[in-house]
Amino acid sequence: MQKPGTVTPDRFPAQDRFAVGAQYVAGRPTKGTSGRTQAVVDPATGDEVLTYEPAGTQDVDAAVAAARAAFPGWAAMTPGERSDALHRFAAVVADRAEEFARAESLQCGKPLKLTREFDVPGTIDNIAFFAGAARHLQGQSAGEYSGDHTSYVRREPIGVVGSVAPWNYPLQMAAWKILPAIAAGNTIVLKPAETTPLTSLLFAQAATDAGIPDGVINIVSGTGQEAGEHLVGHPDVVMTSFTGSTAVGKRVAEIATATVKRLHLELGGKAPFVVFDDADLEAAANGAVAGALINTGQDCTAATRAYVQRPLYEEFVARTAALMESVRLGDPFAPGTDLGPLISHVQRDRVAAFVERARAYARVVTGGEAPGGELESGAYYRPTLVVDAAQDSEIVQSEIFGPVLVVLPFDSDDEGIRLANDTPYGLAASAWSRDVYRAGRATREIRAGCVWVNDHIPIISEMPHGGYKASGFGKDMSAYSFEEYTQIKHVMFDNTAIARKDWHRTIFGDR
């Protein structure tokens, strides 16, 4: 049964929007049919925000059917009509920005200043970008490449997309999955993480209120094993886009390939942060702390491995530790809070276990513990800096997904770049140097989908996001994302009006 939690209206002003249920199918909220209950929990307090009935396979079937029914009409709209609908969508989300920010902070434990200044504005900008991009689904220009024919390329929508989003950026990941798909003329069923469905549902409701037709955007809130796997394997779903861990991504790939679906995977990361000896030390230290701690380190592109050339190493460690110690943990809704809790106590304990195991072979410079006092009931963990770890150690090689940065020294530029590439992942990286040639070499040779120079983390709607190696393949955001969500069709017209073509003789008869 749908039940509100004990959260006050000032923290959760959109609470009434979830009175019916936590599914959104064919333009209206509904209840799930799994026969179980699922709680959305505030990780800062442990209080239940909402208890709902998760989606079962029947709900997934209904959502896919709604998306399939909506597809012909939405795909037949002109690019301008879809663009206008997305512009209205952006305006509705902007009008409800505070509702979105508070719901995201509540379910994720993000500081309100992060959701207000990063998650929500970034999402609105994404909608506005794809509203414009919807008018630019262009193929190769027409031409007579054979001499006797005119060829051109069409980009066509592919059908119903079934996407799965993670819990670390529920709103932004919903936008990254939904927007390029529908801008290209597809319809979609999105499964958010069952622990963080609130802003995905608000997003779909805003789309309906903006006039996007029923069934174009559908949300099924349920577990990965039940709702997620059924969605990915559904015969009427023609493409799957998944963001999450590499281990789960492999499972998604197994299910998707069984029905020959198009597949887009944005998986784990272990981003290197390479500081050369001519770098601005203060800039690098500030960038490392911000890049490592954003979203409490629960970011696939977060700075997790800092490689610092030996002349700057000791000073970098000292300055970074001091900055980490100045970070203020607290209530995500309090104005002075810099860092909120992790998503859950389970995730907090997982992060703590990485650090505890590392004490056997490395040194914890600062952090490495959960705070007590008034924060004890939340899933908090102090910003943590680790040194003296070996390159092949667990804390260097594995994705921790928490507020933990490990720092290692290097000597030559060759060594720094080699170490940066020495993990299975390749999602993001950064290089810090005042030398344009040195930085340029790093951007060419570090194998990652994004390489920042003298910064780490900023993303923009116009540029693609996606990885190399075990970090997956395919792109979110930007016009490049249309390559994921459109079918390329070659159209060829004969220009000669000759019944008996010269090439026919290779099949029958003579010249």
Short mmCIF file of C-alpha atoms in Angstrom, two decimals:
data_model
loop_
_atom_site.label_atom_id
_atom_site.label_comp_id
_atom_site.label_asym_id
_atom_site.label_seq_id
_atom_site.Cartn_x
_atom_site.Cartn_y
_atom_site.Cartn_z
CA MET A 1 0.00 0.00 0.00
CA GLN A 2 1.21 3.52 -0.81
CA LYS A 3 2.19 5.25 2.45
CA PRO A 4 3.79 8.64 3.06
CA GLY A 5 6.74 8.79 5.40
CA THR A 6 7.34 11.11 8.32
CA VAL A 7 9.19 13.77 6.33
CA THR A 8 8.00 17.34 6.78
CA PRO A 9 6.55 19.26 3.80
CA ASP A 10 9.43 21.75 3.73
CA ARG A 11 11.84 18.90 2.98
CA PHE A 12 9.46 17.14 0.59
CA PRO A 13 7.08 19.67 -1.00
CA ALA A 14 6.19 17.26 -3.84
CA GLN A 15 4.96 14.52 -1.49
CA ASP A 16 1.34 14.77 -2.67
CA ARG A 17 2.40 13.88 -6.23
CA PHE A 18 3.04 10.30 -5.07
CA ALA A 19 -0.37 9.66 -3.48
CA VAL A 20 -1.47 7.16 -6.13
CA GLY A 21 1.65 5.11 -6.69
CA ALA A 22 5.30 5.04 -7.77
CA GLN A 23 4.78 3.83 -11.35
CA TYR A 24 4.03 6.11 -14.29
CA VAL A 25 2.43 4.44 -17.30
CA ALA A 26 0.57 5.95 -20.25
CA GLY A 27 0.56 9.43 -18.76
CA ARG A 28 -0.72 8.61 -15.28
CA PRO A 29 0.59 7.35 -11.93
CA THR A 30 -0.30 3.80 -10.95
CA LYS A 31 0.50 1.26 -8.23
CA GLY A 32 2.91 -1.60 -8.72
CA THR A 33 1.74 -5.20 -8.76
CA SER A 34 4.75 -7.06 -7.37
CA GLY A 35 2.94 -7.78 -4.11
CA ARG A 36 5.79 -6.36 -2.01
CA THR A 37 6.70 -3.01 -0.52
CA GLN A 38 9.76 -0.85 -0.98
CA ALA A 39 10.85 2.09 1.16
CA VAL A 40 12.53 5.26 -0.02
CA VAL A 41 14.80 6.22 2.88
CA ASP A 42 16.46 9.54 3.74
CA PRO A 43 20.11 8.47 4.14
CA ALA A 44 20.85 11.46 6.35
CA THR A 45 18.45 10.32 9.07
CA GLY A 46 17.32 6.80 8.27
CA ASP A 47 13.69 8.02 8.16
CA GLU A 48 11.30 6.54 5.62
CA VAL A 49 10.28 9.08 3.00
CA LEU A 50 7.78 6.90 1.16
CA THR A 51 6.71 3.27 1.06
CA TYR A 52 5.42 2.02 -2.27
CA GLU A 53 4.57 -1.13 -4.17
CA PRO A 54 7.35 -1.92 -6.69
CA ALA A 55 6.75 -2.84 -10.29
CA GLY A 56 6.25 -6.45 -11.24
CA THR A 57 6.54 -7.95 -14.69
CA GLN A 58 2.91 -7.04 -15.44
CA ASP A 59 3.72 -3.37 -14.89
CA VAL A 60 6.68 -3.61 -17.24
CA ASP A 61 4.48 -5.22 -19.88
CA ALA A 62 1.90 -2.44 -19.50
CA ALA A 63 4.56 0.26 -19.76
CA VAL A 64 6.11 -1.29 -22.88
CA ALA A 65 2.66 -1.64 -24.43
CA ALA A 66 1.96 2.05 -23.71
CA ALA A 67 5.28 3.06 -25.24
CA ARG A 68 4.66 0.88 -28.28
CA ALA A 69 1.19 2.38 -28.78
CA ALA A 70 2.55 5.94 -28.50
CA PHE A 71 5.47 5.35 -30.87
CA PRO A 72 3.79 5.78 -34.30
CA GLY A 73 2.23 9.13 -33.42
CA TRP A 74 5.31 10.54 -31.69
CA ALA A 75 7.66 9.33 -34.44
CA ALA A 76 5.42 10.90 -37.11
CA MET A 77 5.60 14.35 -35.55
CA THR A 78 7.83 16.84 -37.28
CA PRO A 79 11.15 17.69 -35.64
CA GLY A 80 9.73 21.13 -34.95
CA GLU A 81 6.73 19.71 -33.12
CA ARG A 82 8.91 17.51 -30.92
CA SER A 83 11.22 20.46 -30.32
CA ASP A 84 8.32 22.67 -29.21
CA ALA A 85 7.15 19.96 -26.79
CA LEU A 86 10.62 19.71 -25.27
CA HIS A 87 10.85 23.49 -24.86
CA ARG A 88 7.57 23.39 -22.91
CA PHE A 89 8.99 20.50 -20.88
CA ALA A 90 12.05 22.57 -19.93
CA ALA A 91 9.79 25.40 -18.79
CA VAL A 92 7.72 23.12 -16.53
CA VAL A 93 10.82 21.61 -14.90
CA ALA A 94 12.31 25.09 -14.40
CA ASP A 95 9.08 26.21 -12.73
CA ARG A 96 9.30 23.23 -10.35
CA ALA A 97 13.05 23.44 -9.78
CA GLU A 98 12.83 23.65 -6.00
CA GLU A 99 10.55 20.59 -5.82
CA PHE A 100 13.06 18.63 -7.87
CA ALA A 101 16.04 19.84 -5.82
CA ARG A 102 14.47 18.92 -2.48
CA ALA A 103 13.23 15.53 -3.65
CA GLU A 104 16.69 14.70 -5.02
CA SER A 105 18.43 15.80 -1.82
CA LEU A 106 15.97 13.86 0.27
CA GLN A 107 16.28 10.50 -1.49
CA CYS A 108 20.03 10.70 -2.14
CA GLY A 109 21.44 12.69 0.78
CA LYS A 110 22.95 15.29 -1.55
CA PRO A 111 23.55 18.75 -0.10
CA LEU A 112 20.80 21.06 -1.29
CA LYS A 113 23.37 23.42 -2.78
CA LEU A 114 24.50 20.58 -5.09
CA THR A 115 21.02 19.71 -6.30
CA ARG A 116 20.07 23.37 -6.71
CA GLU A 117 23.24 24.40 -8.51
CA PHE A 118 24.25 21.21 -10.39
CA ASP A 119 21.64 18.45 -10.74
CA VAL A 120 18.54 20.51 -11.49
CA PRO A 121 20.05 23.30 -13.64
CA GLY A 122 22.04 20.70 -15.56
CA THR A 123 18.86 18.76 -16.26
CA ILE A 124 16.98 21.85 -17.44
CA ASP A 125 19.89 22.71 -19.72
CA ASN A 126 19.82 19.13 -21.08
CA ILE A 127 16.14 19.46 -21.98
CA ALA A 128 16.76 22.80 -23.69
CA PHE A 129 19.70 21.33 -25.63
CA PHE A 130 17.71 18.37 -26.93
CA ALA A 131 14.80 20.67 -27.78
CA GLY A 132 17.18 22.31 -30.22
CA ALA A 133 18.90 19.10 -31.27
CA ALA A 134 15.56 17.56 -32.23
CA ARG A 135 15.59 19.83 -35.30
CA HIS A 136 19.01 18.63 -36.41
CA LEU A 137 18.66 14.90 -37.01
CA GLN A 138 20.61 15.15 -40.20
CA GLY A 139 22.19 12.49 -42.38
CA GLN A 140 24.82 12.76 -45.08
CA SER A 141 23.90 15.21 -47.82
CA ALA A 142 22.56 13.86 -51.06
CA GLY A 143 24.98 13.04 -53.84
CA GLU A 144 25.54 11.00 -56.99
CA TYR A 145 28.20 8.69 -55.63
CA SER A 146 27.75 5.99 -58.29
CA GLY A 147 27.20 8.43 -61.11
CA ASP A 148 23.79 6.96 -62.04
CA HIS A 149 22.09 7.23 -58.68
CA THR A 150 21.35 9.81 -56.03
CA SER A 151 22.01 8.59 -52.48
CA TYR A 152 21.12 10.12 -49.17
CA VAL A 153 20.95 9.01 -45.55
CA ARG A 154 17.90 9.11 -43.30
CA ARG A 155 17.98 8.99 -39.52
CA GLU A 156 14.87 7.24 -38.26
CA PRO A 157 13.66 6.48 -34.71
CA ILE A 158 14.16 2.87 -33.74
CA GLY A 159 11.11 2.21 -31.54
CA VAL A 160 10.65 1.46 -27.84
CA VAL A 161 13.73 1.99 -25.66
CA GLY A 162 14.03 0.23 -22.31
CA SER A 163 16.58 1.97 -20.07
CA VAL A 164 17.91 1.38 -16.58
CA ALA A 165 19.31 4.24 -14.47
CA PRO A 166 21.36 4.23 -11.23
CA TRP A 167 20.80 5.77 -7.80
CA ASN A 168 23.69 8.24 -7.68
CA TYR A 169 22.22 10.88 -10.03
CA PRO A 170 18.56 9.83 -10.41
CA LEU A 171 17.34 13.04 -12.04
CA GLN A 172 20.26 13.61 -14.37
CA MET A 173 20.43 9.96 -15.39
CA ALA A 174 16.70 9.97 -16.15
CA ALA A 175 17.27 12.99 -18.38
CA TRP A 176 20.32 11.47 -20.08
CA LYS A 177 18.32 8.35 -20.94
CA ILE A 178 14.99 9.94 -21.84
CA LEU A 179 15.90 13.11 -23.73
CA PRO A 180 17.96 11.87 -26.70
CA ALA A 181 15.58 8.93 -27.11
CA ILE A 182 12.42 11.02 -27.36
CA ALA A 183 14.07 13.90 -29.25
CA ALA A 184 14.90 11.35 -31.95
CA GLY A 185 11.26 10.22 -32.08
CA ASN A 186 11.43 7.11 -29.90
CA THR A 187 9.33 6.26 -26.86
CA ILE A 188 10.83 4.96 -23.63
CA VAL A 189 10.32 2.91 -20.49
CA LEU A 190 12.80 3.88 -17.77
CA LYS A 191 13.52 1.83 -14.67
CA PRO A 192 15.16 4.01 -12.01
CA ALA A 193 16.83 2.47 -8.98
CA GLU A 194 14.11 1.23 -6.64
CA THR A 195 15.61 3.24 -3.77
CA THR A 196 15.56 6.58 -5.62
CA PRO A 197 12.53 6.80 -7.95
CA LEU A 198 11.17 10.17 -6.83
CA THR A 199 12.69 12.59 -9.33
CA SER A 200 12.31 10.22 -12.28
CA LEU A 201 8.59 10.12 -11.53
CA LEU A 202 8.42 13.89 -11.14
CA PHE A 203 10.24 14.19 -14.46
CA ALA A 204 7.67 12.04 -16.26
CA GLN A 205 4.79 13.96 -14.64
CA ALA A 206 6.32 17.24 -15.79
CA ALA A 207 6.55 15.89 -19.34
CA THR A 208 2.84 15.06 -19.34
CA ASP A 209 1.99 18.49 -17.95
CA ALA A 210 4.08 20.02 -20.75
CA GLY A 211 1.93 18.26 -23.34
CA ILE A 212 4.20 15.37 -24.30
CA PRO A 213 1.76 12.60 -25.35
CA ASP A 214 0.80 9.81 -22.99
CA GLY A 215 3.02 6.77 -23.30
CA VAL A 216 6.06 8.57 -24.71
CA ILE A 217 7.73 8.48 -21.27
CA ASN A 218 6.94 5.66 -18.83
CA ILE A 219 8.55 4.87 -15.45
CA VAL A 220 8.61 1.47 -13.75
CA SER A 221 10.01 1.57 -10.21
CA GLY A 222 11.17 -1.87 -9.17
CA THR A 223 14.12 -4.14 -8.56
CA GLY A 224 16.72 -4.95 -11.14
CA GLN A 225 16.17 -8.68 -10.93
CA GLU A 226 12.42 -8.46 -11.55
CA ALA A 227 11.50 -5.24 -13.34
CA GLY A 228 14.93 -4.50 -14.81
CA GLU A 229 15.67 -7.89 -16.31
CA HIS A 230 12.14 -8.22 -17.68
CA LEU A 231 12.43 -4.80 -19.31
CA VAL A 232 15.84 -5.49 -20.86
CA GLY A 233 14.68 -8.86 -22.19
CA HIS A 234 11.28 -7.70 -23.41
CA PRO A 235 10.73 -8.65 -27.09
CA ASP A 236 9.10 -5.29 -27.90
CA VAL A 237 12.06 -3.30 -26.58
CA VAL A 238 14.51 -2.63 -29.40
CA MET A 239 17.27 -0.89 -27.44
CA THR A 240 18.62 -0.87 -23.91
CA SER A 241 20.67 1.89 -22.33
CA PHE A 242 22.15 1.04 -18.93
CA THR A 243 24.21 3.06 -16.46
CA GLY A 244 25.66 1.26 -13.46
CA SER A 245 28.44 -1.05 -12.39
CA THR A 246 30.50 -3.05 -14.84
CA ALA A 247 29.41 -6.32 -13.18
CA VAL A 248 25.72 -5.57 -13.66
CA GLY A 249 26.44 -4.21 -17.12
CA LYS A 250 27.73 -7.62 -18.15
CA ARG A 251 24.46 -9.18 -17.03
CA VAL A 252 22.46 -6.56 -18.96
CA ALA A 253 24.53 -7.33 -22.06
CA GLU A 254 23.82 -11.05 -21.74
CA ILE A 255 20.07 -10.46 -21.60
CA ALA A 256 20.01 -7.82 -24.34
CA THR A 257 22.08 -9.79 -26.82
CA ALA A 258 19.76 -12.78 -26.48
CA THR A 259 17.13 -10.75 -28.34
CA VAL A 260 19.63 -8.85 -30.55
CA LYS A 261 18.91 -5.45 -29.05
CA ARG A 262 20.93 -2.35 -29.61
CA LEU A 263 22.97 -1.79 -26.44
CA HIS A 264 24.47 1.28 -24.78
CA LEU A 265 26.48 0.82 -21.57
CA GLU A 266 27.91 3.50 -19.28
CA LEU A 267 29.67 1.54 -16.57
CA GLY A 268 32.20 1.93 -13.77
CA GLY A 269 35.15 4.26 -13.52
CA LYS A 270 38.36 4.80 -11.60
CA ALA A 271 39.40 8.22 -12.85
CA PRO A 272 43.09 9.16 -12.68
CA PHE A 273 44.11 12.69 -11.68
CA VAL A 274 47.61 13.26 -13.08
CA VAL A 275 49.58 16.18 -11.60
CA PHE A 276 52.80 17.06 -13.43
CA ASP A 277 55.59 18.90 -11.64
CA ASP A 278 54.86 22.25 -13.34
CA ALA A 279 51.21 22.27 -12.25
CA ASP A 280 49.60 24.97 -10.14
CA LEU A 281 49.67 23.11 -6.82
CA GLU A 282 46.86 25.08 -5.19
CA ALA A 283 44.61 24.58 -8.20
CA ALA A 284 45.40 20.87 -8.29
CA ALA A 285 44.72 20.37 -4.58
CA ASN A 286 41.42 22.23 -4.75
CA GLY A 287 40.47 20.31 -7.89
CA ALA A 288 41.34 16.98 -6.28
CA VAL A 289 39.16 17.60 -3.23
CA ALA A 290 36.21 18.82 -5.29
CA GLY A 291 36.66 16.08 -7.88
CA ALA A 292 36.97 13.32 -5.28
CA LEU A 293 34.14 14.42 -3.00
CA ILE A 294 31.39 15.50 -5.39
CA ASN A 295 28.21 13.61 -4.53
CA THR A 296 30.15 12.09 -1.60
CA GLY A 297 32.39 10.38 -4.16
CA GLN A 298 29.47 8.46 -5.65
CA ASP A 299 30.29 9.52 -9.19
CA CYS A 300 31.70 7.32 -11.96
CA THR A 301 33.95 10.18 -13.07
CA ALA A 302 35.09 11.20 -9.56
CA ALA A 303 38.83 11.70 -9.05
CA THR A 304 39.87 8.52 -7.26
CA ARG A 305 43.57 8.04 -8.10
CA ALA A 306 45.86 11.07 -7.92
CA TYR A 307 49.28 10.52 -9.50
CA VAL A 308 51.59 13.35 -8.50
CA GLN A 309 55.08 13.88 -9.89
CA ARG A 310 57.57 13.47 -7.10
CA PRO A 311 58.73 17.12 -6.67
CA LEU A 312 55.14 18.11 -5.76
CA TYR A 313 54.05 14.92 -4.03
CA GLU A 314 54.58 15.72 -0.33
CA GLU A 315 53.18 19.23 -0.60
CA PHE A 316 50.17 18.00 -2.57
CA VAL A 317 49.37 15.37 0.06
CA ALA A 318 49.64 17.91 2.88
CA ARG A 319 47.52 20.55 1.15
CA THR A 320 44.85 18.07 0.01
CA ALA A 321 44.58 16.60 3.51
CA ALA A 322 44.14 20.08 5.00
CA LEU A 323 41.39 20.92 2.52
CA MET A 324 39.61 17.63 3.19
CA GLU A 325 39.66 18.32 6.90
CA SER A 326 37.91 21.66 6.27
CA VAL A 327 34.93 20.00 4.54
CA ARG A 328 31.73 20.35 6.58
CA LEU A 329 29.56 17.24 7.00
CA GLY A 330 25.96 17.79 7.98
CA ASP A 331 22.26 17.86 7.20
CA PRO A 332 21.89 18.08 3.39
CA PHE A 333 19.24 20.79 3.87
CA ALA A 334 21.43 22.99 6.11
CA PRO A 335 23.02 26.00 4.38
CA GLY A 336 26.54 25.29 5.66
CA THR A 337 26.75 21.64 4.64
CA ASP A 338 29.42 20.66 2.11
CA LEU A 339 29.14 16.88 2.22
CA GLY A 340 26.11 14.71 2.84
CA PRO A 341 25.83 10.99 3.61
CA LEU A 342 26.33 8.12 1.25
CA ILE A 343 23.22 6.61 -0.30
CA SER A 344 22.78 4.01 2.47
CA HIS A 345 24.41 2.41 5.48
CA VAL A 346 25.19 -0.59 3.29
CA GLN A 347 27.16 1.61 0.90
CA ARG A 348 28.84 3.43 3.81
CA ASP A 349 29.96 0.11 5.30
CA ARG A 350 31.21 -1.06 1.90
CA VAL A 351 33.38 2.06 1.57
CA ALA A 352 34.63 1.73 5.14
CA ALA A 353 35.62 -1.89 4.48
CA PHE A 354 37.82 -0.83 1.54
CA VAL A 355 39.63 1.62 3.79
CA GLU A 356 39.99 -0.83 6.67
CA ARG A 357 41.52 -3.45 4.38
CA ALA A 358 43.88 -0.82 2.97
CA ARG A 359 45.32 -0.10 6.43
CA ALA A 360 47.23 -3.38 6.12
CA TYR A 361 49.29 -2.07 3.19
CA ALA A 362 48.80 1.72 3.05
CA ARG A 363 48.48 4.78 5.31
CA VAL A 364 45.32 6.77 5.96
CA VAL A 365 46.37 10.42 6.21
CA THR A 366 42.98 11.81 7.17
CA GLY A 367 39.42 10.54 7.52
CA GLY A 368 38.83 6.80 7.42
CA GLU A 369 35.91 6.81 9.84
CA ALA A 370 32.22 7.55 10.25
CA PRO A 371 31.42 10.60 12.38
CA GLY A 372 29.56 10.23 15.63
CA GLY A 373 27.33 12.65 17.49
CA GLU A 374 24.29 14.04 15.73
CA LEU A 375 25.34 12.47 12.41
CA GLU A 376 25.63 8.96 13.80
CA SER A 377 22.21 7.84 12.56
CA GLY A 378 23.01 8.83 8.96
CA ALA A 379 25.19 7.04 6.40
CA TYR A 380 28.05 9.51 6.75
CA TYR A 381 31.76 8.89 6.17
CA ARG A 382 34.57 11.40 6.54
CA PRO A 383 36.59 12.53 3.50
CA THR A 384 39.51 10.11 3.34
CA LEU A 385 43.01 10.43 1.91
CA VAL A 386 45.18 7.31 1.48
CA VAL A 387 48.88 7.13 0.54
CA ASP A 388 51.65 4.51 0.27
CA ALA A 389 49.44 2.03 -1.61
CA ALA A 390 50.86 -0.12 -4.39
CA GLN A 391 49.58 0.33 -7.94
CA ASP A 392 48.18 -3.22 -8.00
CA SER A 393 46.41 -2.91 -4.64
CA GLU A 394 42.64 -3.13 -4.26
CA ILE A 395 42.16 0.49 -3.25
CA VAL A 396 43.92 1.67 -6.43
CA GLN A 397 42.32 -0.77 -8.84
CA SER A 398 38.72 -1.17 -7.62
CA GLU A 399 35.83 1.28 -7.81
CA ILE A 400 35.03 2.34 -4.23
CA PHE A 401 32.22 4.85 -4.90
CA GLY A 402 32.78 6.91 -1.79
CA PRO A 403 34.72 9.96 -0.51
CA VAL A 404 38.12 8.29 -0.79
CA LEU A 405 41.16 9.55 -2.73
CA VAL A 406 44.40 7.59 -3.00
CA VAL A 407 47.60 9.48 -3.93
CA LEU A 408 50.66 7.87 -5.53
CA PRO A 409 53.94 9.45 -6.74
CA PHE A 410 55.53 9.08 -10.16
CA ASP A 411 58.83 10.17 -11.68
CA SER A 412 58.77 10.50 -15.49
CA ASP A 413 55.90 11.64 -17.70
CA ASP A 414 55.94 8.21 -19.33
CA GLU A 415 55.37 6.59 -15.95
CA GLY A 416 52.54 8.95 -15.00
CA ILE A 417 50.59 8.23 -18.18
CA ARG A 418 51.28 4.50 -17.92
CA LEU A 419 49.93 4.41 -14.36
CA ALA A 420 46.89 6.45 -15.36
CA ASN A 421 46.00 3.82 -17.96
CA ASP A 422 46.72 0.89 -15.64
CA THR A 423 43.19 -0.10 -14.59
CA PRO A 424 40.39 -1.86 -16.48
CA TYR A 425 38.40 1.39 -16.62
CA GLY A 426 38.46 4.35 -18.99
CA LEU A 427 35.59 6.73 -18.31
CA ALA A 428 37.28 10.00 -17.32
CA ALA A 429 40.65 11.47 -16.34
CA SER A 430 42.37 14.79 -15.83
CA ALA A 431 45.86 16.19 -16.43
CA TRP A 432 47.32 19.14 -14.54
CA SER A 433 50.13 21.14 -16.17
CA ARG A 434 51.01 24.64 -17.33
CA ASP A 435 52.77 23.17 -20.39
CA VAL A 436 50.38 22.91 -23.37
CA TYR A 437 52.48 20.21 -25.04
CA ARG A 438 52.66 18.10 -21.91
CA ALA A 439 48.93 18.43 -21.36
CA GLY A 440 48.25 17.74 -25.02
CA ARG A 441 50.22 14.50 -24.84
CA ALA A 442 48.18 13.42 -21.81
CA THR A 443 44.88 14.07 -23.61
CA ARG A 444 46.04 11.94 -26.54
CA GLU A 445 47.54 9.04 -24.60
CA ILE A 446 45.24 8.62 -21.60
CA ARG A 447 42.56 6.17 -22.70
CA ALA A 448 39.35 7.65 -21.34
CA GLY A 449 36.16 9.02 -22.82
CA CYS A 450 36.76 12.44 -21.29
CA VAL A 451 40.08 14.05 -20.34
CA TRP A 452 39.99 17.39 -18.56
CA VAL A 453 43.00 19.71 -18.42
CA ASN A 454 43.46 21.70 -15.19
CA ASP A 455 39.97 20.81 -14.01
CA HIS A 456 37.97 17.71 -13.14
CA ILE A 457 34.19 16.98 -13.26
CA PRO A 458 32.49 19.74 -15.33
CA ILE A 459 30.14 18.42 -18.02
CA ILE A 460 28.16 20.23 -20.69
CA SER A 461 25.15 19.20 -22.73
CA GLU A 462 26.89 19.85 -26.04
CA MET A 463 29.68 17.33 -25.43
CA PRO A 464 29.44 13.50 -25.24
CA HIS A 465 29.86 11.39 -22.12
CA GLY A 466 30.91 7.74 -22.32
CA GLY A 467 33.85 5.46 -21.74
CA TYR A 468 36.57 3.18 -23.03
CA LYS A 469 37.41 -0.39 -21.96
CA ALA A 470 35.40 -1.77 -19.03
CA SER A 471 33.68 1.59 -18.64
CA GLY A 472 31.39 0.65 -21.52
CA PHE A 473 30.52 2.09 -24.91
CA GLY A 474 28.15 4.59 -26.45
CA LYS A 475 27.53 8.23 -25.60
CA ASP A 476 25.11 10.17 -23.44
CA MET A 477 24.34 13.86 -24.05
CA SER A 478 25.37 15.83 -27.17
CA ALA A 479 24.38 15.25 -30.78
CA TYR A 480 26.54 12.11 -30.70
CA SER A 481 23.87 10.45 -28.55
CA PHE A 482 21.58 10.35 -31.58
CA GLU A 483 23.89 7.69 -32.97
CA GLU A 484 22.59 5.47 -30.18
CA TYR A 485 18.91 6.25 -30.68
CA THR A 486 18.45 6.41 -34.46
CA GLN A 487 18.51 3.92 -37.28
CA ILE A 488 20.66 4.91 -40.25
CA LYS A 489 18.99 4.19 -43.57
CA HIS A 490 20.60 4.53 -47.00
CA VAL A 491 18.13 5.59 -49.72
CA MET A 492 19.24 5.26 -53.39
CA PHE A 493 17.37 6.57 -56.45
CA ASP A 494 18.10 5.54 -60.03
CA ASN A 495 18.51 8.63 -62.21
CA THR A 496 18.78 6.99 -65.66
CA ALA A 497 15.30 5.58 -66.36
CA ILE A 498 17.11 2.84 -68.34
CA ALA A 499 15.38 -0.54 -68.07
CA ARG A 500 18.40 -2.66 -69.01
CA LYS A 501 21.29 -1.49 -66.85
CA ASP A 502 24.84 -2.21 -67.92
CA TRP A 503 25.58 -4.10 -64.70
CA HIS A 504 22.75 -6.58 -65.44
CA ARG A 505 25.06 -8.43 -67.85
CA THR A 506 27.02 -9.72 -64.88
CA ILE A 507 23.91 -11.67 -63.92
CA PHE A 508 22.32 -12.59 -67.29
CA GLY A 509 22.88 -12.04 -71.01
CA ASP A 510 25.58 -10.04 -72.78
CA ARG A 511 26.31 -6.37 -73.25
#
